[in-house]
mmCIF file of C-alpha atoms in Angstrom:
data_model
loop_
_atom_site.group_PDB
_atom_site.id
_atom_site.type_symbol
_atom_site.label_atom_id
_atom_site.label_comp_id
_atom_site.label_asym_id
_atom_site.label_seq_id
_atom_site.Cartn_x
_atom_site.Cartn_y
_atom_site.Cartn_z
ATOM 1 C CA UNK A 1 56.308 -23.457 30.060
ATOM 2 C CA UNK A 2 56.065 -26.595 32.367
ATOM 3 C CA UNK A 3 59.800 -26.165 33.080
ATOM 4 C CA UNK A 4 59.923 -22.692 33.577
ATOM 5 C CA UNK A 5 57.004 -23.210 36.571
ATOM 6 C CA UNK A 6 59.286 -25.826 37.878
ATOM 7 C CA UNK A 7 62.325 -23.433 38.178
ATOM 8 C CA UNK A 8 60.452 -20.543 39.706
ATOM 9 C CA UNK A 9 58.921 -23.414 42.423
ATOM 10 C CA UNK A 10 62.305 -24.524 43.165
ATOM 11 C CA UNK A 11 63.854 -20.923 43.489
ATOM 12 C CA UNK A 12 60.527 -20.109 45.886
ATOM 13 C CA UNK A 13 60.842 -23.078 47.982
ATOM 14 C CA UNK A 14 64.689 -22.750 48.773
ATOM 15 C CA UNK A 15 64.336 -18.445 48.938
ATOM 16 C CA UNK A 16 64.505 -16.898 52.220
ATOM 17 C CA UNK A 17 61.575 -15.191 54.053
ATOM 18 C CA UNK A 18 62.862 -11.612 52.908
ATOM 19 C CA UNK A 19 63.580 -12.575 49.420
ATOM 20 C CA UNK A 20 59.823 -14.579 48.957
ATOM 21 C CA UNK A 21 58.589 -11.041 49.859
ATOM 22 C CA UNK A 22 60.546 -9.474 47.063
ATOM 23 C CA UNK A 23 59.596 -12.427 44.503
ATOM 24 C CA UNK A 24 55.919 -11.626 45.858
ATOM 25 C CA UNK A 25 56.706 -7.856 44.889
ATOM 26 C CA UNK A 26 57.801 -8.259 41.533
ATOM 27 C CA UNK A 27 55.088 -10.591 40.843
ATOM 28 C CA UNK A 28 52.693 -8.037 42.013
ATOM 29 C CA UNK A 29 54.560 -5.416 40.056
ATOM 30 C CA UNK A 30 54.278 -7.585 36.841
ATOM 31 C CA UNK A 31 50.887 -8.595 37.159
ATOM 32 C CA UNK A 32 49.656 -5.461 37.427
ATOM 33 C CA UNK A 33 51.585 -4.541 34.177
ATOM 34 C CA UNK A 34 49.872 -7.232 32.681
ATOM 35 C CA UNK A 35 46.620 -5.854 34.052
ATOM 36 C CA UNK A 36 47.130 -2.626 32.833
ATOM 37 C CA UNK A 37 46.846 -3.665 28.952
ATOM 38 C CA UNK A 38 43.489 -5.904 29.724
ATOM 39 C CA UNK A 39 40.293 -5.089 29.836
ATOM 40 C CA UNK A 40 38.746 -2.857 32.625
ATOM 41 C CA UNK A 41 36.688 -5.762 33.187
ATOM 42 C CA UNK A 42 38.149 -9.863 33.362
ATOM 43 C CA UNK A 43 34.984 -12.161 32.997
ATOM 44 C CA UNK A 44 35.610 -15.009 35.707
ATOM 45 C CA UNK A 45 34.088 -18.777 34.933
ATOM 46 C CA UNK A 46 32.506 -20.159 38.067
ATOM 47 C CA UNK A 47 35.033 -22.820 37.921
ATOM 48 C CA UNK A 48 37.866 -20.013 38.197
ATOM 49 C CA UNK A 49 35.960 -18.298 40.575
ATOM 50 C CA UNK A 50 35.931 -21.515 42.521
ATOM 51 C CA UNK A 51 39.809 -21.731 42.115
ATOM 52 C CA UNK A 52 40.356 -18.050 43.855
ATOM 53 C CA UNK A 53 37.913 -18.956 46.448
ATOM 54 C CA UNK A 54 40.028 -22.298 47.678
ATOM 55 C CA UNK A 55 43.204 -20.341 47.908
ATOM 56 C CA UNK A 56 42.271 -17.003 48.813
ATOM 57 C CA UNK A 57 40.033 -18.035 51.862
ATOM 58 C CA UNK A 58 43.463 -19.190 53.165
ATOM 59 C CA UNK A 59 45.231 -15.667 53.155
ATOM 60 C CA UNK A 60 43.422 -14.025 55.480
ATOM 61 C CA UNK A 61 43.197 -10.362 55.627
ATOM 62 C CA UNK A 62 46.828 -10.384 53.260
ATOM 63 C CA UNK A 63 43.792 -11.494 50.312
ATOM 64 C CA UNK A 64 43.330 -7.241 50.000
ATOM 65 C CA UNK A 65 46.767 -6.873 48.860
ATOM 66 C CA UNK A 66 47.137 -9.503 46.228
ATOM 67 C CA UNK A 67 43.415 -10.194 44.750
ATOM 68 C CA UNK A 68 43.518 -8.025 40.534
ATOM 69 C CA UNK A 69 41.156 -9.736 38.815
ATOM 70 C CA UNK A 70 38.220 -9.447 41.372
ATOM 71 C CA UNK A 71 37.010 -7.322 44.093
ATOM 72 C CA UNK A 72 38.554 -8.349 47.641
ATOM 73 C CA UNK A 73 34.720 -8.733 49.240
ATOM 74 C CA UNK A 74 33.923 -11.018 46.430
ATOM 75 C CA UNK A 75 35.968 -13.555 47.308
ATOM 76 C CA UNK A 76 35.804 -13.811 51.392
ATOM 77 C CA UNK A 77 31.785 -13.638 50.336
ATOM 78 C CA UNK A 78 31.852 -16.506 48.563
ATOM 79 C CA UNK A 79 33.960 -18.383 51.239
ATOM 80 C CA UNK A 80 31.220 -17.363 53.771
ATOM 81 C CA UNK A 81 28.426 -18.533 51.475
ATOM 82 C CA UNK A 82 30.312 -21.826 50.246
ATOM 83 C CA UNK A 83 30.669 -22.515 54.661
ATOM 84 C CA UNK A 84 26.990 -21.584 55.345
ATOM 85 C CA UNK A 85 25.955 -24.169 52.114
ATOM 86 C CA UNK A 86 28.304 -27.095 53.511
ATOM 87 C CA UNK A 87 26.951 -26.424 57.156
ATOM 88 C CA UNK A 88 23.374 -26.051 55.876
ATOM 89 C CA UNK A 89 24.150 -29.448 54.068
ATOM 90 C CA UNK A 90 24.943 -31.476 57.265
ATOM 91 C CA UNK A 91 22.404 -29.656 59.615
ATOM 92 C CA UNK A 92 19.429 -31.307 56.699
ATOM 93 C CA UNK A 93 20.992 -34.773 57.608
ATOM 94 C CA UNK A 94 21.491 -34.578 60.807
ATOM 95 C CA UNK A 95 17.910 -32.933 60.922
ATOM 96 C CA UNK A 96 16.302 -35.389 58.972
ATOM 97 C CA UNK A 97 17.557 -38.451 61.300
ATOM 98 C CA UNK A 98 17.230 -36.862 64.579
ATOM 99 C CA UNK A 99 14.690 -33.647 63.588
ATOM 100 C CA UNK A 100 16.326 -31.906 66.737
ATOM 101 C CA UNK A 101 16.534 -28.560 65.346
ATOM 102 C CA UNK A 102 20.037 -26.360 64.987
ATOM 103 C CA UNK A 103 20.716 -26.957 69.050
ATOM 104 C CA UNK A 104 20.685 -30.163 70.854
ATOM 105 C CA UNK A 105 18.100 -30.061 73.887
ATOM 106 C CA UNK A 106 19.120 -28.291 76.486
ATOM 107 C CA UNK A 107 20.574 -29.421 79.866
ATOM 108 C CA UNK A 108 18.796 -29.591 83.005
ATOM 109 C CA UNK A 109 21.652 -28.074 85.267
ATOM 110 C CA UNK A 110 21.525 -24.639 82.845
ATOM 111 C CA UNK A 111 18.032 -24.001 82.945
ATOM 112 C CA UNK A 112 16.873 -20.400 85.461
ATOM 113 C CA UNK A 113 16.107 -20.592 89.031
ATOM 114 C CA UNK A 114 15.892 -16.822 89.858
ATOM 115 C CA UNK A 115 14.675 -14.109 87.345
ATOM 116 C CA UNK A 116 17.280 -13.114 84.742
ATOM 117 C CA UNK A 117 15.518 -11.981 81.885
ATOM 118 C CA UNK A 118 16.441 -13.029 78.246
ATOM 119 C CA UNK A 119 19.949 -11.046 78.179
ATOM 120 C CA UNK A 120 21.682 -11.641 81.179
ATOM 121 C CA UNK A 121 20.187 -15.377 80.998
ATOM 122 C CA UNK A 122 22.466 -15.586 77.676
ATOM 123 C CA UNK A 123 25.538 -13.869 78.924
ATOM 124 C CA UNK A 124 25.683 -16.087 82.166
ATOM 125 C CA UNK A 125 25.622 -19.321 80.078
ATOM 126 C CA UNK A 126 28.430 -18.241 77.902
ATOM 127 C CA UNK A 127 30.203 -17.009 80.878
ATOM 128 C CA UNK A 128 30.137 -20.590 82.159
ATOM 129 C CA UNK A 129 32.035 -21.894 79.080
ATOM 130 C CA UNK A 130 28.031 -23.255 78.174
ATOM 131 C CA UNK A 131 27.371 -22.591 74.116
ATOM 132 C CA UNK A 132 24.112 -20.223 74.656
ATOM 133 C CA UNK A 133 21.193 -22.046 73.186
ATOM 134 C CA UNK A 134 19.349 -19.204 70.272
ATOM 135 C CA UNK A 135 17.131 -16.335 71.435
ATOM 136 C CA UNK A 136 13.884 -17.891 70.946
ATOM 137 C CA UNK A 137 15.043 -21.209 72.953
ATOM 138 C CA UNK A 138 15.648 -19.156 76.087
ATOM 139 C CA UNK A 139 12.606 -17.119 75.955
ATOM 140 C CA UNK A 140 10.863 -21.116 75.728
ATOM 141 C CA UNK A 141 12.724 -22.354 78.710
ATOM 142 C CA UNK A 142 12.044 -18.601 80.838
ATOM 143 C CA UNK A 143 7.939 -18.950 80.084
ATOM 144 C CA UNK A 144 8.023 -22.643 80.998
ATOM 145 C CA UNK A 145 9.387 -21.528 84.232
ATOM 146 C CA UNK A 146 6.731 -18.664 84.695
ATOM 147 C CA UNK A 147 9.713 -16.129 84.331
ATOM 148 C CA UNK A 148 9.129 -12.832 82.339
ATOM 149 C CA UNK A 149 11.935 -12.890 79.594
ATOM 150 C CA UNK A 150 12.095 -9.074 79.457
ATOM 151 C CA UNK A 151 13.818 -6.478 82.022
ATOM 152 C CA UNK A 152 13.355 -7.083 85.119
ATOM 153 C CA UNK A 153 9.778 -5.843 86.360
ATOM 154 C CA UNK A 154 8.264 -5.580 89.967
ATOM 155 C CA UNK A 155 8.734 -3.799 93.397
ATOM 156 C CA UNK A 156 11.359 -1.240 93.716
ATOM 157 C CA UNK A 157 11.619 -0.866 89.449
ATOM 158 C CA UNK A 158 11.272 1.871 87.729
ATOM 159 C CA UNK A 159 8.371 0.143 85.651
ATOM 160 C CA UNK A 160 6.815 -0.524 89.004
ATOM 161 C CA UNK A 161 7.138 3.272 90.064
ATOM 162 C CA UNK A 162 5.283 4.728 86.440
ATOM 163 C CA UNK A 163 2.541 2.246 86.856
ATOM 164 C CA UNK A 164 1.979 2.615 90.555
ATOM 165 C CA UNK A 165 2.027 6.870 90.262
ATOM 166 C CA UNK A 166 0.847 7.484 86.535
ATOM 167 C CA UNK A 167 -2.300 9.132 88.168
ATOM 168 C CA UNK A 168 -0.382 11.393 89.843
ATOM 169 C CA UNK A 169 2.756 12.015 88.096
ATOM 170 C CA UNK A 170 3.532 14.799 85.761
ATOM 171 C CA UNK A 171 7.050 14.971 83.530
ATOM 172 C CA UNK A 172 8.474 18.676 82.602
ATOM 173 C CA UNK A 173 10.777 19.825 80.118
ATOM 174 C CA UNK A 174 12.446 22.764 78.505
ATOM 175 C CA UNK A 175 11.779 22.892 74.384
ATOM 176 C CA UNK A 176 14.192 25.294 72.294
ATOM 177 C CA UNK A 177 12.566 26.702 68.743
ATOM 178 C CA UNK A 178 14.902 29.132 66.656
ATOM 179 C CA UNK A 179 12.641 31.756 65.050
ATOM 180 C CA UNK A 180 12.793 33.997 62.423
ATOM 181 C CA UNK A 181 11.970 38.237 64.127
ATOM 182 C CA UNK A 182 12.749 41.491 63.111
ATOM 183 C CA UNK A 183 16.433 41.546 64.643
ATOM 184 C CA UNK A 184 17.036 38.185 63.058
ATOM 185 C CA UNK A 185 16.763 34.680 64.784
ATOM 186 C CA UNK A 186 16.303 34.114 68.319
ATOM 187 C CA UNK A 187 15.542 31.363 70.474
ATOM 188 C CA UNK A 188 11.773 30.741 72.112
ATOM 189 C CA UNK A 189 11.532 28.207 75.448
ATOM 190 C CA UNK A 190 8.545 26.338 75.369
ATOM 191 C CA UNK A 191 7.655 24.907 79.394
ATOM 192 C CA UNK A 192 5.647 21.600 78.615
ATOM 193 C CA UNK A 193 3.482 19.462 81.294
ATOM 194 C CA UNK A 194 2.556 15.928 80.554
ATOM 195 C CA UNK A 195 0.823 13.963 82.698
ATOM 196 C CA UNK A 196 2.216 9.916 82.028
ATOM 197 C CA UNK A 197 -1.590 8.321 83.026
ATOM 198 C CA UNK A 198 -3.736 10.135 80.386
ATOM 199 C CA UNK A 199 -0.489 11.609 78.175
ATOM 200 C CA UNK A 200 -2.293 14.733 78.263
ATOM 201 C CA UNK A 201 -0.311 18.289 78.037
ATOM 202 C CA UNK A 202 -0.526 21.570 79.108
ATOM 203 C CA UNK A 203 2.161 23.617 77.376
ATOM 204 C CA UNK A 204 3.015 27.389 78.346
ATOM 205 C CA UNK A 205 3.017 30.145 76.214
ATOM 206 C CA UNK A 206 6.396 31.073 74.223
ATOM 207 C CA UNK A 207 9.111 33.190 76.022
ATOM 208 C CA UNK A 208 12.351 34.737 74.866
ATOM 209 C CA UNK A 209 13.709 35.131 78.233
ATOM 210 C CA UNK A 210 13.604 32.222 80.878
ATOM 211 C CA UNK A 211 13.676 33.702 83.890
ATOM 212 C CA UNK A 212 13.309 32.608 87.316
ATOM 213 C CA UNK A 213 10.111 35.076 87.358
ATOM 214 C CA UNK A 214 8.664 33.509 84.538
ATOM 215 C CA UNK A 215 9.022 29.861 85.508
ATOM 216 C CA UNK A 216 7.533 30.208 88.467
ATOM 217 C CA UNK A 217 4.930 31.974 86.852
ATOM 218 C CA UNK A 218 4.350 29.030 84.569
ATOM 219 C CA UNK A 219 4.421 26.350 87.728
ATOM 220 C CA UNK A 220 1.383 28.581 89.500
ATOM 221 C CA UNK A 221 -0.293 27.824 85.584
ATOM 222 C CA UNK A 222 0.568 24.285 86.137
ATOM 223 C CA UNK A 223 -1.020 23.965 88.935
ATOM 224 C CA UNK A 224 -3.930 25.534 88.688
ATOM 225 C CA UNK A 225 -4.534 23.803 85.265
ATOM 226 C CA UNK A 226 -3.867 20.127 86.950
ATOM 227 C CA UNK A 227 -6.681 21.297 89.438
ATOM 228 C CA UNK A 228 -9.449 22.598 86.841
ATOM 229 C CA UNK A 229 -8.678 19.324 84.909
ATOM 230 C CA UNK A 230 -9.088 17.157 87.735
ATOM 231 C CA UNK A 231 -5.475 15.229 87.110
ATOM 232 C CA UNK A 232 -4.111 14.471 90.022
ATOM 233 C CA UNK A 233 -0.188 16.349 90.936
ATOM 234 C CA UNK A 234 1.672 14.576 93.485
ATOM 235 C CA UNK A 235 4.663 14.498 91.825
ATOM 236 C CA UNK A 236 6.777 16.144 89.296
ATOM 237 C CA UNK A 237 9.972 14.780 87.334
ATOM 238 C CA UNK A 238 12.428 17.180 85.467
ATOM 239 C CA UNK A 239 15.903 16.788 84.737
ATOM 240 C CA UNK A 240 18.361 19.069 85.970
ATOM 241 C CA UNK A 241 18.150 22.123 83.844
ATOM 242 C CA UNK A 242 19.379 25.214 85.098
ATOM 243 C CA UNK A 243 15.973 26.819 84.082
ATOM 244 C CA UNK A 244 14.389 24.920 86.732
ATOM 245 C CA UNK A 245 15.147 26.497 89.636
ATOM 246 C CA UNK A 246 15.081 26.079 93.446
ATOM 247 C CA UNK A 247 12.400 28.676 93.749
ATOM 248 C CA UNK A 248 10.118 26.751 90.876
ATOM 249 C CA UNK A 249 10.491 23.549 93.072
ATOM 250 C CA UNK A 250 9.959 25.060 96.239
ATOM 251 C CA UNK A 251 7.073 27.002 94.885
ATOM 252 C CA UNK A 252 5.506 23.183 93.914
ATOM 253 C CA UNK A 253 7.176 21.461 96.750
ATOM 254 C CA UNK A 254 4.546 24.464 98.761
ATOM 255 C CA UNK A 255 1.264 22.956 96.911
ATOM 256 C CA UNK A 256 2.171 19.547 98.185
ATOM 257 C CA UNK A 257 3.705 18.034 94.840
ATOM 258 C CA UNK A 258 7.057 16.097 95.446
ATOM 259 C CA UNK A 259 10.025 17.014 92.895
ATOM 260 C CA UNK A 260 11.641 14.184 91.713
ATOM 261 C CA UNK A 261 14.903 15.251 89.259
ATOM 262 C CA UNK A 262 16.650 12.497 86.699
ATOM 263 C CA UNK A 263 19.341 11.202 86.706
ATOM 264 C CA UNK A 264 22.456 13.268 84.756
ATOM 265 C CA UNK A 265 22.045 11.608 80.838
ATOM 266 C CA UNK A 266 19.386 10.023 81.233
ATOM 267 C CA UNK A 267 16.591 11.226 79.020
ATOM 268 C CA UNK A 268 14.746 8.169 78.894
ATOM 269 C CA UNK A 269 13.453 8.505 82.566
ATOM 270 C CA UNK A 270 11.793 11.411 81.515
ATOM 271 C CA UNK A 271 10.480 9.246 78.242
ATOM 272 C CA UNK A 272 6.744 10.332 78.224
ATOM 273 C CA UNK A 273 7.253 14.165 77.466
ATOM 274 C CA UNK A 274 10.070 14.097 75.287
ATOM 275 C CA UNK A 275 8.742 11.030 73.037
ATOM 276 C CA UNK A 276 5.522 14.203 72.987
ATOM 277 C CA UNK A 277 8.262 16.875 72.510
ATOM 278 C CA UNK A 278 9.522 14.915 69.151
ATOM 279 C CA UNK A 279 5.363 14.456 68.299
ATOM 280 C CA UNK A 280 4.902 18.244 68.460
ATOM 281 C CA UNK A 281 8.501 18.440 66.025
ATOM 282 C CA UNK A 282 7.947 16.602 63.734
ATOM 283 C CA UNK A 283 4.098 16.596 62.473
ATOM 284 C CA UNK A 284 3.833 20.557 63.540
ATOM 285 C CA UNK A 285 6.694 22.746 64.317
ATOM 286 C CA UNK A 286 9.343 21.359 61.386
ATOM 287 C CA UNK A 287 6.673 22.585 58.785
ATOM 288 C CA UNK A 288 7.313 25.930 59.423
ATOM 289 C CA UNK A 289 9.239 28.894 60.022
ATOM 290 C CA UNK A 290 8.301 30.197 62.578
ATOM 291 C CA UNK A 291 8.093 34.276 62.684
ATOM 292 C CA UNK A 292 8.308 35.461 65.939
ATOM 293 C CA UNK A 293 6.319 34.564 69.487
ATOM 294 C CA UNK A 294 2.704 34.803 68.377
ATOM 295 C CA UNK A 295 3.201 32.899 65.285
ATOM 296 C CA UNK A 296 4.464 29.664 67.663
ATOM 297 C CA UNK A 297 1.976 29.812 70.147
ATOM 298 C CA UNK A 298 -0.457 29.941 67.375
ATOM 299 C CA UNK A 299 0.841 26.718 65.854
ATOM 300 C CA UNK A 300 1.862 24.987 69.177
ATOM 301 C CA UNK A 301 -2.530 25.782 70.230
ATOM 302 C CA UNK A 302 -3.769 24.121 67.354
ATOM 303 C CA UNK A 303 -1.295 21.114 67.962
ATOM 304 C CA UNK A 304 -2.260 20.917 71.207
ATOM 305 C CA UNK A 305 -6.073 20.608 70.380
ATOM 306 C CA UNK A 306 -5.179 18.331 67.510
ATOM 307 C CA UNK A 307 -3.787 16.712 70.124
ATOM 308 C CA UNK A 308 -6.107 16.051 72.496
ATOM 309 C CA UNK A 309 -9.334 15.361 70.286
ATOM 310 C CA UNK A 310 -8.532 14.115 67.122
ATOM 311 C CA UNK A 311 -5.436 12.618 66.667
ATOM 312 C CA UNK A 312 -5.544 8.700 67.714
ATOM 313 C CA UNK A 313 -2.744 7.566 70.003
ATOM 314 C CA UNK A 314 -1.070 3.770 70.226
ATOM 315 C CA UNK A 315 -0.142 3.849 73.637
ATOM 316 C CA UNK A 316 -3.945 4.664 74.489
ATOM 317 C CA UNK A 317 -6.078 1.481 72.560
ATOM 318 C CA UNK A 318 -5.424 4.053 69.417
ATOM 319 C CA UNK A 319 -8.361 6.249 71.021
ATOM 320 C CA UNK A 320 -8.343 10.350 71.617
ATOM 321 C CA UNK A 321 -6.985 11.741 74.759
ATOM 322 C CA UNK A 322 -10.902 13.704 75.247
ATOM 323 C CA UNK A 323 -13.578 13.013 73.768
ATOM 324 C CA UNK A 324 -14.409 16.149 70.813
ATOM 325 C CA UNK A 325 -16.957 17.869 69.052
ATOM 326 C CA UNK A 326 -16.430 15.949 66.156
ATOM 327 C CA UNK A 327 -19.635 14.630 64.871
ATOM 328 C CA UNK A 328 -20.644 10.785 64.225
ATOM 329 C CA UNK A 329 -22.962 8.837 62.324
ATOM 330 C CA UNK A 330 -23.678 6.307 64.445
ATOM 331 C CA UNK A 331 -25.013 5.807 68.115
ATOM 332 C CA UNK A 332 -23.575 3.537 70.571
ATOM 333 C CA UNK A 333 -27.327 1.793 70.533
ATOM 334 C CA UNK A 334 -27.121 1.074 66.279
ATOM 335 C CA UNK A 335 -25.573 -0.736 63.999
ATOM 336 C CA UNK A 336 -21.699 -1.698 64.747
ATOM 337 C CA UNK A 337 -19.277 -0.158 62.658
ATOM 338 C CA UNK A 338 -18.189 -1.536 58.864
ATOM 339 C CA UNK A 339 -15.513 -2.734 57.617
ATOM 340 C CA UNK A 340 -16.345 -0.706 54.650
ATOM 341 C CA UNK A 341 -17.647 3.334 54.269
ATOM 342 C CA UNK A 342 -18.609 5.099 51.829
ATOM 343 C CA UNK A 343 -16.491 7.834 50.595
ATOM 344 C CA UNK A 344 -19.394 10.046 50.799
ATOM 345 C CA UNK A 345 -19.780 9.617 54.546
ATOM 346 C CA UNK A 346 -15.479 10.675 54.708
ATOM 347 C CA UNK A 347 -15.066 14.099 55.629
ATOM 348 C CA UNK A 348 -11.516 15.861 56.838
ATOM 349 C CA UNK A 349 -11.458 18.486 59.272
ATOM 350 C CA UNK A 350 -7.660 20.463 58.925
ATOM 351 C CA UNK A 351 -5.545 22.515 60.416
ATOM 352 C CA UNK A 352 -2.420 24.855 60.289
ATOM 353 C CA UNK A 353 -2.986 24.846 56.525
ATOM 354 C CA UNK A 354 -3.175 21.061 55.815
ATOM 355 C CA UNK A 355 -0.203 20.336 58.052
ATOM 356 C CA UNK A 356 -2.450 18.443 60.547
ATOM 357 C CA UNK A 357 -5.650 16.647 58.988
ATOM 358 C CA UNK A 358 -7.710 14.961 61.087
ATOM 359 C CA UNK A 359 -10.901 12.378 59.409
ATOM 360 C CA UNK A 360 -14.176 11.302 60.741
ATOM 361 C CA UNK A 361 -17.739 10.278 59.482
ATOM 362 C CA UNK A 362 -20.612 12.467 58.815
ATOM 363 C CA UNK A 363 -23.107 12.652 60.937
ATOM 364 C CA UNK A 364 -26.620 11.354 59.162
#
């Protein structure tokens, strides 16, 4: 057998490029002859294992075309994890006499002077040919510095603009529901209002038809609800539907608001109503099918309520938009609240058939 390797060797080693191909061929075309007659399944020793690791992490992406015996990811795997061990290995000593961490301290000379922000910080230094120190190093070196490590924020941003004008400023937008009516299913435009300080809605009822009659209808609604709520409408963003149309801005652009559009594919300038628009999808509308015009605006009411005075909201402290009817147990003058209540004092209060529930404590 020895001598029989030592042939093949020498007929390898003196063989042409073209003809070590067709050795590697027939080779491939035996052993999977050979393969055919084993087991489904060939158990692999670690030590074998090992063997196939050493010489396959040397083929490259040519390992897919030759590896039988194994699946091709389990061997590149196992040349990742053997790397990560040997590197994890040196980083403990090196560690343990220096205790410097995974990146040697950082250089004066690439340390901010202007405001970057965490990402563009990282793609400068590795612009300059510098290694980029990890995430969490950067963000270190930007708050040592005073510097805020996320987007840029301050005058002229569009952070800067929501903050300075949430009072004031409204976001519109067009919502689409398919519904189920006597000559089969149709489409219903919803005209929602939400106002970015308070994240309180007004939404308009249900419409088949669009029109430039009816929009305008629905601004004049707007309006007058922003006044009998006492919210503030100075201006109003929408993106650049066709629905809303020259005469619905003029018609605003009359009661003193300013119209400010987005810009084309950018839905997260208009963020606040359309993050509501998903709200109002998913915990109401996708429970249903809806049957006809009445049957929406009777769900899209009792969301809005829901809305407004029961259900708790994260980017408000987790409180309700206005303050309810929903009774309470305690006065702001007795005891503080538990950690701990009582089943007994647990009551739910639902709506749209269980869809929306909405729990609070009995009042003594």
């Amino acid at each position: 057998m020895k001598t029989l390797y030592h042939r093949l060797l020498l007929v390898i080693a003196g063989a042409t490029q073209k003809e070590l191909a067709k050795y590697v061929r027939y080779l491939k075309t035996e052993d999977q002859m050979l393969r055919s007659k084993l087991p489904r399944r060939v158990p692999v020793t670690e030590k074998e294992k090992a063997k196939l690791v050493k010489f396959g992490s040397r083929l490259g992406g040519a390992l897919e075309d030759l590896v039988t015996i194994v699946h091709p990811d389990t061997l590149p795997l196992d040349s990742r994890v053997e790397a990560s061990e040997k590197e994890a290995d040196i980083g403990r000593q090196e560690g343990s006499a220096q205790n410097e961490g995974r990146f040697p301290p950082v250089d004066r000379q690439t340390r901010p002077r202007e405001q970057l922000g965490l990402h563009p910080y990282h793609g400068r230094t590795q612009k300059l040919g510098i290694t980029p120190p990890s995430r969490n190093t950067v963000k270190n070196i930007l708050r040592e510095h005073d510097l805020d490590p996320g987007p840029q924020r301050g005058e002229g941003t569009w952070d800067e603009f929501l903050k300075v004008h949430a009072a004031t400023l409204w976001q519109c937008d067009f919502y689409a529901k398919r519904v189920l009516t006597m000559k089969g299913w149709k489409e219903l435009y919803l005209l929602v209002f939400l106002h970015v300080g308070t994240r309180r809605v007004f939404i308009a009822p249900s419409t088949f038809h669009p029109n430039d009659a009816w929009v305008n209808e629905q601004g004049e609604a707007f309006l007058k609800h922003a006044a009998d709520a006492g919210l503030g409408a100075k201006i109003v963003m929408h993106d650049r539907d066709t629905k809303f149309t020259k005469s619905f801005d003029q018609k605003l652009k009359d009661a003193g608001v300013k119209i400010r559009k987005t810009a084309y594919r950018s839905p997260n300038t208009n963020a606040y109503v359309e993050r509501f628009l998903q709200t109002l999808q998913q915990e109401a509308l996708d429970h249903f099918i809806v049957f006809g015009q009445q049957h929406l605006d009777v769900i899209v009411s009792e969301f809005v309520q829901h809305y407004h005075e029961e259900r708790p909201h994260q980017g408000m402290d987790n409180d309700v938009l206005v303050a309810g009817e929903t009774p309470s147990t305690k006065s702001a003058d007795e005891d503080p609240p538990r950690d701990v209540v009582p089943v007994s004092q647990i009551a739910c209060r639902e709506r749209l058939g269980g869809v929306l529930k909405h729990y609070y404590r009995k009042a003594a």
